[in-house]
Amino acid sequence: GENVEQHPSTLSVQEGDSAVIKCTYSDSASNYFPWYKQELGKRPQLIIDIRSNVGEKKDQRIAVTLNKTAKHFSLHITETQPEDSAVYFCAAGDGGSQGNLIFGKGTKLSVKP
Amino acid sequence: EPEVTQTPSHQVTQMGQEVILRCVPISNHLYFYWYRQILGQKVEFLVSFYNNEISEKSEIFDDQFSVERPDGSNFTLKIRSTKLEDSAMYFCASSVYRGLNEQFFGPGTRLTVL
């Protein structure tokens, strides 16, 4: 089955700096890659997703890149703010199945003012 | 904006007892999921459900677990005989379509097995 590895497990940056979180996946059939942000004690919320027919997607300060050949994808947050502090999870989904997502272990991002 | 809701927010039970966790997916969604998250760990897929039957389940979803959509709105997860290791946050999620579409998560039910 699918396996998703995520690095780093913790990331500390200064406000205004960029943050990059990387994930790799094992199943070449996976074709949907969402990123979820989870604040302490709250539900995971989708912040951006990418499908395998594109290599990059951007939404304001957040961007995701996908390299299907290498089976890895990355989240980039620019101009980080203290409210970006949270745990970020990458996930991979196989569109051919019922869409269950396999999550990475999460990255705890701390943005210091 | 419509949201997935879950009840209760926190459930405490004794080992060996049965628990039922309830979810109300977003009304026009057709695909439903249960995930769990042990404290400090990643979110793990349990089961997906479509058209009143299980579509897929993980190794975690053994005979102690069952799901049901008893009416047009609720989606439940039952654990027949809880174990200590079932203690976790259980998230329900729903999506309009399968596959390449956003799954909306509920706020979760924290299950504590004593």
PDB file of C-alpha atoms in Angstrom:
ATOM      1  CA  GLY A   1       0.000   0.000   0.000  1.00  0.00           C
ATOM      2  CA  GLU A   2       0.871   3.664  -0.090  1.00  0.00           C
ATOM      3  CA  ASN A   3       3.448   5.053   2.327  1.00  0.00           C
ATOM      4  CA  VAL A   4       4.071   8.758   2.820  1.00  0.00           C
ATOM      5  CA  GLU A   5       7.222  10.082   4.449  1.00  0.00           C
ATOM      6  CA  GLN A   6       7.368  13.698   5.655  1.00  0.00           C
ATOM      7  CA  HIS A   7      10.310  15.833   6.719  1.00  0.00           C
ATOM      8  CA  PRO A   8      11.217  17.600   8.879  1.00  0.00           C
ATOM      9  CA  SER A   9       9.180  16.629  11.933  1.00  0.00           C
ATOM     10  CA  THR A  10       9.754  20.049  13.466  1.00  0.00           C
ATOM     11  CA  LEU A  11      10.640  23.349  11.849  1.00  0.00           C
ATOM     12  CA  SER A  12      11.314  26.659  13.524  1.00  0.00           C
ATOM     13  CA  VAL A  13      11.615  29.866  11.504  1.00  0.00           C
ATOM     14  CA  GLN A  14      11.684  33.571  12.147  1.00  0.00           C
ATOM     15  CA  GLU A  15       8.677  35.622  11.123  1.00  0.00           C
ATOM     16  CA  GLY A  16       9.072  36.684   7.519  1.00  0.00           C
ATOM     17  CA  ASP A  17      11.288  33.755   6.551  1.00  0.00           C
ATOM     18  CA  SER A  18      10.211  30.951   4.242  1.00  0.00           C
ATOM     19  CA  ALA A  19       9.367  27.423   5.332  1.00  0.00           C
ATOM     20  CA  VAL A  20       9.618  24.294   3.214  1.00  0.00           C
ATOM     21  CA  ILE A  21       8.175  20.896   4.089  1.00  0.00           C
ATOM     22  CA  LYS A  22       8.882  17.856   1.941  1.00  0.00           C
ATOM     23  CA  CYS A  23       7.038  14.599   1.394  1.00  0.00           C
ATOM     24  CA  THR A  24       7.704  11.472  -0.587  1.00  0.00           C
ATOM     25  CA  TYR A  25       5.241   8.780  -1.533  1.00  0.00           C
ATOM     26  CA  SER A  26       5.620   5.211  -2.695  1.00  0.00           C
ATOM     27  CA  ASP A  27       2.597   4.382  -4.859  1.00  0.00           C
ATOM     28  CA  SER A  28       2.977   5.666  -8.408  1.00  0.00           C
ATOM     29  CA  ALA A  29      -0.820   5.389  -8.813  1.00  0.00           C
ATOM     30  CA  SER A  30      -1.364   8.215  -6.323  1.00  0.00           C
ATOM     31  CA  ASN A  31      -2.546  11.306  -8.103  1.00  0.00           C
ATOM     32  CA  TYR A  32      -3.963  13.643  -5.485  1.00  0.00           C
ATOM     33  CA  PHE A  33      -1.798  15.405  -2.905  1.00  0.00           C
ATOM     34  CA  PRO A  34      -3.464  17.634  -0.337  1.00  0.00           C
ATOM     35  CA  TRP A  35      -1.851  19.547   2.496  1.00  0.00           C
ATOM     36  CA  TYR A  36      -3.695  19.982   5.771  1.00  0.00           C
ATOM     37  CA  LYS A  37      -3.031  22.430   8.591  1.00  0.00           C
ATOM     38  CA  GLN A  38      -3.986  21.372  12.083  1.00  0.00           C
ATOM     39  CA  GLU A  39      -3.962  23.842  14.932  1.00  0.00           C
ATOM     40  CA  LEU A  40      -3.785  22.495  18.450  1.00  0.00           C
ATOM     41  CA  GLY A  41      -6.951  20.625  19.379  1.00  0.00           C
ATOM     42  CA  LYS A  42      -8.692  21.427  16.110  1.00  0.00           C
ATOM     43  CA  ARG A  43      -9.666  19.572  12.963  1.00  0.00           C
ATOM     44  CA  PRO A  44      -7.302  19.239   9.985  1.00  0.00           C
ATOM     45  CA  GLN A  45      -8.131  21.854   7.378  1.00  0.00           C
ATOM     46  CA  LEU A  46      -7.139  21.761   3.742  1.00  0.00           C
ATOM     47  CA  ILE A  47      -4.836  24.613   2.781  1.00  0.00           C
ATOM     48  CA  ILE A  48      -3.834  23.589  -0.723  1.00  0.00           C
ATOM     49  CA  ASP A  49      -3.900  20.533  -2.939  1.00  0.00           C
ATOM     50  CA  ILE A  50      -2.355  19.462  -6.220  1.00  0.00           C
ATOM     51  CA  ARG A  51      -3.287  16.883  -8.767  1.00  0.00           C
ATOM     52  CA  SER A  52      -0.826  14.904 -10.768  1.00  0.00           C
ATOM     53  CA  ASN A  53      -1.462  16.688 -14.036  1.00  0.00           C
ATOM     54  CA  VAL A  54       0.237  19.856 -12.770  1.00  0.00           C
ATOM     55  CA  GLY A  55       3.691  20.471 -11.389  1.00  0.00           C
ATOM     56  CA  GLU A  56       3.054  23.534  -9.256  1.00  0.00           C
ATOM     57  CA  LYS A  57       0.203  25.412  -7.680  1.00  0.00           C
ATOM     58  CA  LYS A  58       0.228  28.664  -5.769  1.00  0.00           C
ATOM     59  CA  ASP A  59      -2.244  30.407  -3.508  1.00  0.00           C
ATOM     60  CA  GLN A  60      -0.973  33.696  -2.105  1.00  0.00           C
ATOM     61  CA  ARG A  61       1.873  32.832   0.315  1.00  0.00           C
ATOM     62  CA  ILE A  62       1.472  29.081  -0.094  1.00  0.00           C
ATOM     63  CA  ALA A  63       2.728  26.969  -2.963  1.00  0.00           C
ATOM     64  CA  VAL A  64       3.022  23.262  -3.604  1.00  0.00           C
ATOM     65  CA  THR A  65       5.320  21.560  -6.103  1.00  0.00           C
ATOM     66  CA  LEU A  66       5.029  18.011  -7.368  1.00  0.00           C
ATOM     67  CA  ASN A  67       7.638  15.827  -9.026  1.00  0.00           C
ATOM     68  CA  LYS A  68       5.886  12.647 -10.146  1.00  0.00           C
ATOM     69  CA  THR A  69       9.028  11.078 -11.520  1.00  0.00           C
ATOM     70  CA  ALA A  70      10.778  11.352  -8.176  1.00  0.00           C
ATOM     71  CA  LYS A  71       7.529  10.817  -6.235  1.00  0.00           C
ATOM     72  CA  HIS A  72       7.928  13.800  -4.022  1.00  0.00           C
ATOM     73  CA  PHE A  73       6.014  16.973  -3.327  1.00  0.00           C
ATOM     74  CA  SER A  74       6.720  20.008  -1.200  1.00  0.00           C
ATOM     75  CA  LEU A  75       4.896  22.791   0.599  1.00  0.00           C
ATOM     76  CA  HIS A  76       6.389  26.260   0.507  1.00  0.00           C
ATOM     77  CA  ILE A  77       5.213  29.032   2.788  1.00  0.00           C
ATOM     78  CA  THR A  78       6.685  32.462   2.167  1.00  0.00           C
ATOM     79  CA  GLU A  79       6.683  35.483   4.474  1.00  0.00           C
ATOM     80  CA  THR A  80       5.709  33.339   7.427  1.00  0.00           C
ATOM     81  CA  GLN A  81       3.570  34.812  10.188  1.00  0.00           C
ATOM     82  CA  PRO A  82       3.031  33.661  13.786  1.00  0.00           C
ATOM     83  CA  GLU A  83      -0.459  32.435  12.852  1.00  0.00           C
ATOM     84  CA  ASP A  84       1.154  29.965  10.442  1.00  0.00           C
ATOM     85  CA  SER A  85       2.335  28.060  13.521  1.00  0.00           C
ATOM     86  CA  ALA A  86       0.606  24.659  13.446  1.00  0.00           C
ATOM     87  CA  VAL A  87       1.159  21.065  12.452  1.00  0.00           C
ATOM     88  CA  TYR A  88       1.131  20.505   8.710  1.00  0.00           C
ATOM     89  CA  PHE A  89       0.290  17.134   7.201  1.00  0.00           C
ATOM     90  CA  CYS A  90       0.860  16.045   3.648  1.00  0.00           C
ATOM     91  CA  ALA A  91      -1.228  13.235   2.215  1.00  0.00           C
ATOM     92  CA  ALA A  92      -1.492  11.144  -0.900  1.00  0.00           C
ATOM     93  CA  GLY A  93      -4.652   9.788  -2.437  1.00  0.00           C
ATOM     94  CA  ASP A  94      -5.354   7.337  -5.182  1.00  0.00           C
ATOM     95  CA  GLY A  95      -8.113   8.686  -7.372  1.00  0.00           C
ATOM     96  CA  GLY A  96      -8.870   5.197  -8.571  1.00  0.00           C
ATOM     97  CA  SER A  97      -9.915   4.044  -5.133  1.00  0.00           C
ATOM     98  CA  GLN A  98     -12.569   5.549  -2.954  1.00  0.00           C
ATOM     99  CA  GLY A  99     -10.227   8.374  -2.191  1.00  0.00           C
ATOM    100  CA  ASN A 100      -8.885   7.457   1.211  1.00  0.00           C
ATOM    101  CA  LEU A 101      -5.878   9.555   2.110  1.00  0.00           C
ATOM    102  CA  ILE A 102      -2.605   8.307   3.484  1.00  0.00           C
ATOM    103  CA  PHE A 103      -1.021  10.947   5.677  1.00  0.00           C
ATOM    104  CA  GLY A 104       2.548  11.789   6.526  1.00  0.00           C
ATOM    105  CA  LYS A 105       3.576  12.076  10.163  1.00  0.00           C
ATOM    106  CA  GLY A 106       3.274  15.828  10.254  1.00  0.00           C
ATOM    107  CA  THR A 107       5.585  18.799  10.637  1.00  0.00           C
ATOM    108  CA  LYS A 108       5.258  21.078  13.617  1.00  0.00           C
ATOM    109  CA  LEU A 109       5.987  24.565  12.329  1.00  0.00           C
ATOM    110  CA  SER A 110       6.826  27.292  14.817  1.00  0.00           C
ATOM    111  CA  VAL A 111       7.087  30.864  13.578  1.00  0.00           C
ATOM    112  CA  LYS A 112       8.856  33.119  16.036  1.00  0.00           C
ATOM    113  CA  PRO A 113       7.928  36.801  16.072  1.00  0.00           C
TER     114      PRO A 113
ATOM    115  CA  GLU B   1     -20.443  27.398   5.189  1.00  0.00           C
ATOM    116  CA  PRO B   2     -21.595  23.821   5.895  1.00  0.00           C
ATOM    117  CA  GLU B   3     -19.398  21.737   8.162  1.00  0.00           C
ATOM    118  CA  VAL B   4     -19.085  18.143   9.244  1.00  0.00           C
ATOM    119  CA  THR B   5     -20.237  17.752  12.834  1.00  0.00           C
ATOM    120  CA  GLN B   6     -19.384  15.040  15.340  1.00  0.00           C
ATOM    121  CA  THR B   7     -20.752  14.007  18.709  1.00  0.00           C
ATOM    122  CA  PRO B   8     -19.741  13.637  21.402  1.00  0.00           C
ATOM    123  CA  SER B   9     -16.653  15.829  21.520  1.00  0.00           C
ATOM    124  CA  HIS B  10     -15.180  13.651  24.270  1.00  0.00           C
ATOM    125  CA  GLN B  11     -16.100  10.114  25.268  1.00  0.00           C
ATOM    126  CA  VAL B  12     -14.659   8.293  28.254  1.00  0.00           C
ATOM    127  CA  THR B  13     -15.317   4.572  28.528  1.00  0.00           C
ATOM    128  CA  GLN B  14     -14.125   1.502  30.352  1.00  0.00           C
ATOM    129  CA  MET B  15     -12.098  -1.134  28.544  1.00  0.00           C
ATOM    130  CA  GLY B  16     -14.383  -3.759  27.022  1.00  0.00           C
ATOM    131  CA  GLN B  17     -17.344  -1.412  26.623  1.00  0.00           C
ATOM    132  CA  GLU B  18     -18.992  -0.562  23.326  1.00  0.00           C
ATOM    133  CA  VAL B  19     -18.908   2.985  22.012  1.00  0.00           C
ATOM    134  CA  ILE B  20     -20.673   4.653  19.132  1.00  0.00           C
ATOM    135  CA  LEU B  21     -19.241   7.784  17.619  1.00  0.00           C
ATOM    136  CA  ARG B  22     -21.573   9.899  15.552  1.00  0.00           C
ATOM    137  CA  CYS B  23     -21.010  12.113  12.565  1.00  0.00           C
ATOM    138  CA  VAL B  24     -23.225  14.236  10.376  1.00  0.00           C
ATOM    139  CA  PRO B  25     -21.505  14.726   7.007  1.00  0.00           C
ATOM    140  CA  ILE B  26     -22.151  17.712   4.781  1.00  0.00           C
ATOM    141  CA  SER B  27     -25.568  17.180   3.260  1.00  0.00           C
ATOM    142  CA  ASN B  28     -24.748  16.832  -0.447  1.00  0.00           C
ATOM    143  CA  HIS B  29     -21.637  14.718   0.108  1.00  0.00           C
ATOM    144  CA  LEU B  30     -21.631  11.107  -0.999  1.00  0.00           C
ATOM    145  CA  TYR B  31     -18.364   9.693   0.347  1.00  0.00           C
ATOM    146  CA  PHE B  32     -17.674   9.278   4.004  1.00  0.00           C
ATOM    147  CA  TYR B  33     -14.550   8.392   5.929  1.00  0.00           C
ATOM    148  CA  TRP B  34     -13.320   7.682   9.406  1.00  0.00           C
ATOM    149  CA  TYR B  35      -9.773   8.456  10.453  1.00  0.00           C
ATOM    150  CA  ARG B  36      -8.090   8.284  13.795  1.00  0.00           C
ATOM    151  CA  GLN B  37      -5.191  10.177  15.312  1.00  0.00           C
ATOM    152  CA  ILE B  38      -3.389   8.877  18.358  1.00  0.00           C
ATOM    153  CA  LEU B  39      -2.104  11.775  20.435  1.00  0.00           C
ATOM    154  CA  GLY B  40       0.899  13.384  18.788  1.00  0.00           C
ATOM    155  CA  GLN B  41       0.873  11.048  15.816  1.00  0.00           C
ATOM    156  CA  LYS B  42      -0.304  11.157  12.240  1.00  0.00           C
ATOM    157  CA  VAL B  43      -3.827  10.849  10.965  1.00  0.00           C
ATOM    158  CA  GLU B  44      -4.584   7.241   9.975  1.00  0.00           C
ATOM    159  CA  PHE B  45      -7.244   6.034   7.565  1.00  0.00           C
ATOM    160  CA  LEU B  46      -9.765   3.583   8.995  1.00  0.00           C
ATOM    161  CA  VAL B  47     -12.592   3.139   6.506  1.00  0.00           C
ATOM    162  CA  SER B  48     -14.401   4.695   3.574  1.00  0.00           C
ATOM    163  CA  PHE B  49     -18.109   4.325   2.892  1.00  0.00           C
ATOM    164  CA  TYR B  50     -20.229   4.924  -0.175  1.00  0.00           C
ATOM    165  CA  ASN B  51     -23.685   3.909  -1.255  1.00  0.00           C
ATOM    166  CA  ASN B  52     -24.407   2.275   2.080  1.00  0.00           C
ATOM    167  CA  GLU B  53     -21.461  -0.031   2.072  1.00  0.00           C
ATOM    168  CA  ILE B  54     -17.805  -0.080   2.982  1.00  0.00           C
ATOM    169  CA  SER B  55     -15.605   0.806   0.021  1.00  0.00           C
ATOM    170  CA  GLU B  56     -12.233   0.292   1.572  1.00  0.00           C
ATOM    171  CA  LYS B  57     -10.794  -0.362   5.007  1.00  0.00           C
ATOM    172  CA  SER B  58      -7.369  -0.378   6.560  1.00  0.00           C
ATOM    173  CA  GLU B  59      -5.673  -3.019   8.666  1.00  0.00           C
ATOM    174  CA  ILE B  60      -6.681  -1.088  11.767  1.00  0.00           C
ATOM    175  CA  PHE B  61     -10.367  -1.584  10.961  1.00  0.00           C
ATOM    176  CA  ASP B  62     -10.752  -5.108  12.338  1.00  0.00           C
ATOM    177  CA  ASP B  63     -13.846  -7.018  13.427  1.00  0.00           C
ATOM    178  CA  GLN B  64     -14.232  -4.813  16.481  1.00  0.00           C
ATOM    179  CA  PHE B  65     -15.126  -1.875  14.259  1.00  0.00           C
ATOM    180  CA  SER B  66     -18.248  -1.291  12.217  1.00  0.00           C
ATOM    181  CA  VAL B  67     -19.810   1.627  10.408  1.00  0.00           C
ATOM    182  CA  GLU B  68     -23.365   2.433   9.578  1.00  0.00           C
ATOM    183  CA  ARG B  69     -25.471   5.086   7.983  1.00  0.00           C
ATOM    184  CA  PRO B  70     -28.677   4.497   9.930  1.00  0.00           C
ATOM    185  CA  ASP B  71     -30.591   7.337   8.303  1.00  0.00           C
ATOM    186  CA  GLY B  72     -30.098  10.002   5.676  1.00  0.00           C
ATOM    187  CA  SER B  73     -27.881  12.189   7.789  1.00  0.00           C
ATOM    188  CA  ASN B  74     -25.899  10.259  10.402  1.00  0.00           C
ATOM    189  CA  PHE B  75     -22.787   8.194   9.880  1.00  0.00           C
ATOM    190  CA  THR B  76     -21.611   6.171  12.856  1.00  0.00           C
ATOM    191  CA  LEU B  77     -18.503   4.301  13.932  1.00  0.00           C
ATOM    192  CA  LYS B  78     -18.991   1.546  16.496  1.00  0.00           C
ATOM    193  CA  ILE B  79     -16.242  -0.076  18.486  1.00  0.00           C
ATOM    194  CA  ARG B  80     -17.643  -3.249  20.050  1.00  0.00           C
ATOM    195  CA  SER B  81     -15.182  -3.955  22.818  1.00  0.00           C
ATOM    196  CA  THR B  82     -12.825  -1.069  23.402  1.00  0.00           C
ATOM    197  CA  LYS B  83      -9.159  -1.566  24.209  1.00  0.00           C
ATOM    198  CA  LEU B  84      -6.740   0.847  25.823  1.00  0.00           C
ATOM    199  CA  GLU B  85      -5.022   1.326  22.471  1.00  0.00           C
ATOM    200  CA  ASP B  86      -8.262   2.582  20.924  1.00  0.00           C
ATOM    201  CA  SER B  87      -7.750   5.831  22.818  1.00  0.00           C
ATOM    202  CA  ALA B  88      -7.378   8.454  20.110  1.00  0.00           C
ATOM    203  CA  MET B  89      -9.079  11.330  18.339  1.00  0.00           C
ATOM    204  CA  TYR B  90     -11.514  10.004  15.757  1.00  0.00           C
ATOM    205  CA  PHE B  91     -12.243  12.217  12.778  1.00  0.00           C
ATOM    206  CA  CYS B  92     -15.095  11.816  10.378  1.00  0.00           C
ATOM    207  CA  ALA B  93     -14.683  13.287   6.900  1.00  0.00           C
ATOM    208  CA  SER B  94     -16.836  13.619   3.833  1.00  0.00           C
ATOM    209  CA  SER B  95     -16.436  14.572   0.211  1.00  0.00           C
ATOM    210  CA  VAL B  96     -18.678  15.230  -2.726  1.00  0.00           C
ATOM    211  CA  TYR B  97     -16.828  12.908  -5.021  1.00  0.00           C
ATOM    212  CA  ARG B  98     -14.241  10.236  -4.465  1.00  0.00           C
ATOM    213  CA  GLY B  99     -10.620  10.617  -5.255  1.00  0.00           C
ATOM    214  CA  LEU B 100      -9.338  13.947  -6.382  1.00  0.00           C
ATOM    215  CA  ASN B 101     -11.455  16.088  -4.141  1.00  0.00           C
ATOM    216  CA  GLU B 102     -11.223  17.825  -0.836  1.00  0.00           C
ATOM    217  CA  GLN B 103     -12.233  15.858   2.187  1.00  0.00           C
ATOM    218  CA  PHE B 104     -13.834  17.987   4.853  1.00  0.00           C
ATOM    219  CA  PHE B 105     -13.025  16.916   8.380  1.00  0.00           C
ATOM    220  CA  GLY B 106     -15.225  17.108  11.426  1.00  0.00           C
ATOM    221  CA  PRO B 107     -13.941  18.484  14.751  1.00  0.00           C
ATOM    222  CA  GLY B 108     -13.257  15.004  16.067  1.00  0.00           C
ATOM    223  CA  THR B 109     -14.285  12.888  19.040  1.00  0.00           C
ATOM    224  CA  ARG B 110     -11.640  12.286  21.647  1.00  0.00           C
ATOM    225  CA  LEU B 111     -12.060   8.726  22.895  1.00  0.00           C
ATOM    226  CA  THR B 112     -10.430   7.828  26.191  1.00  0.00           C
ATOM    227  CA  VAL B 113     -10.455   4.161  27.195  1.00  0.00           C
ATOM    228  CA  LEU B 114      -9.670   3.511  30.860  1.00  0.00           C
TER     229      LEU B 114
END
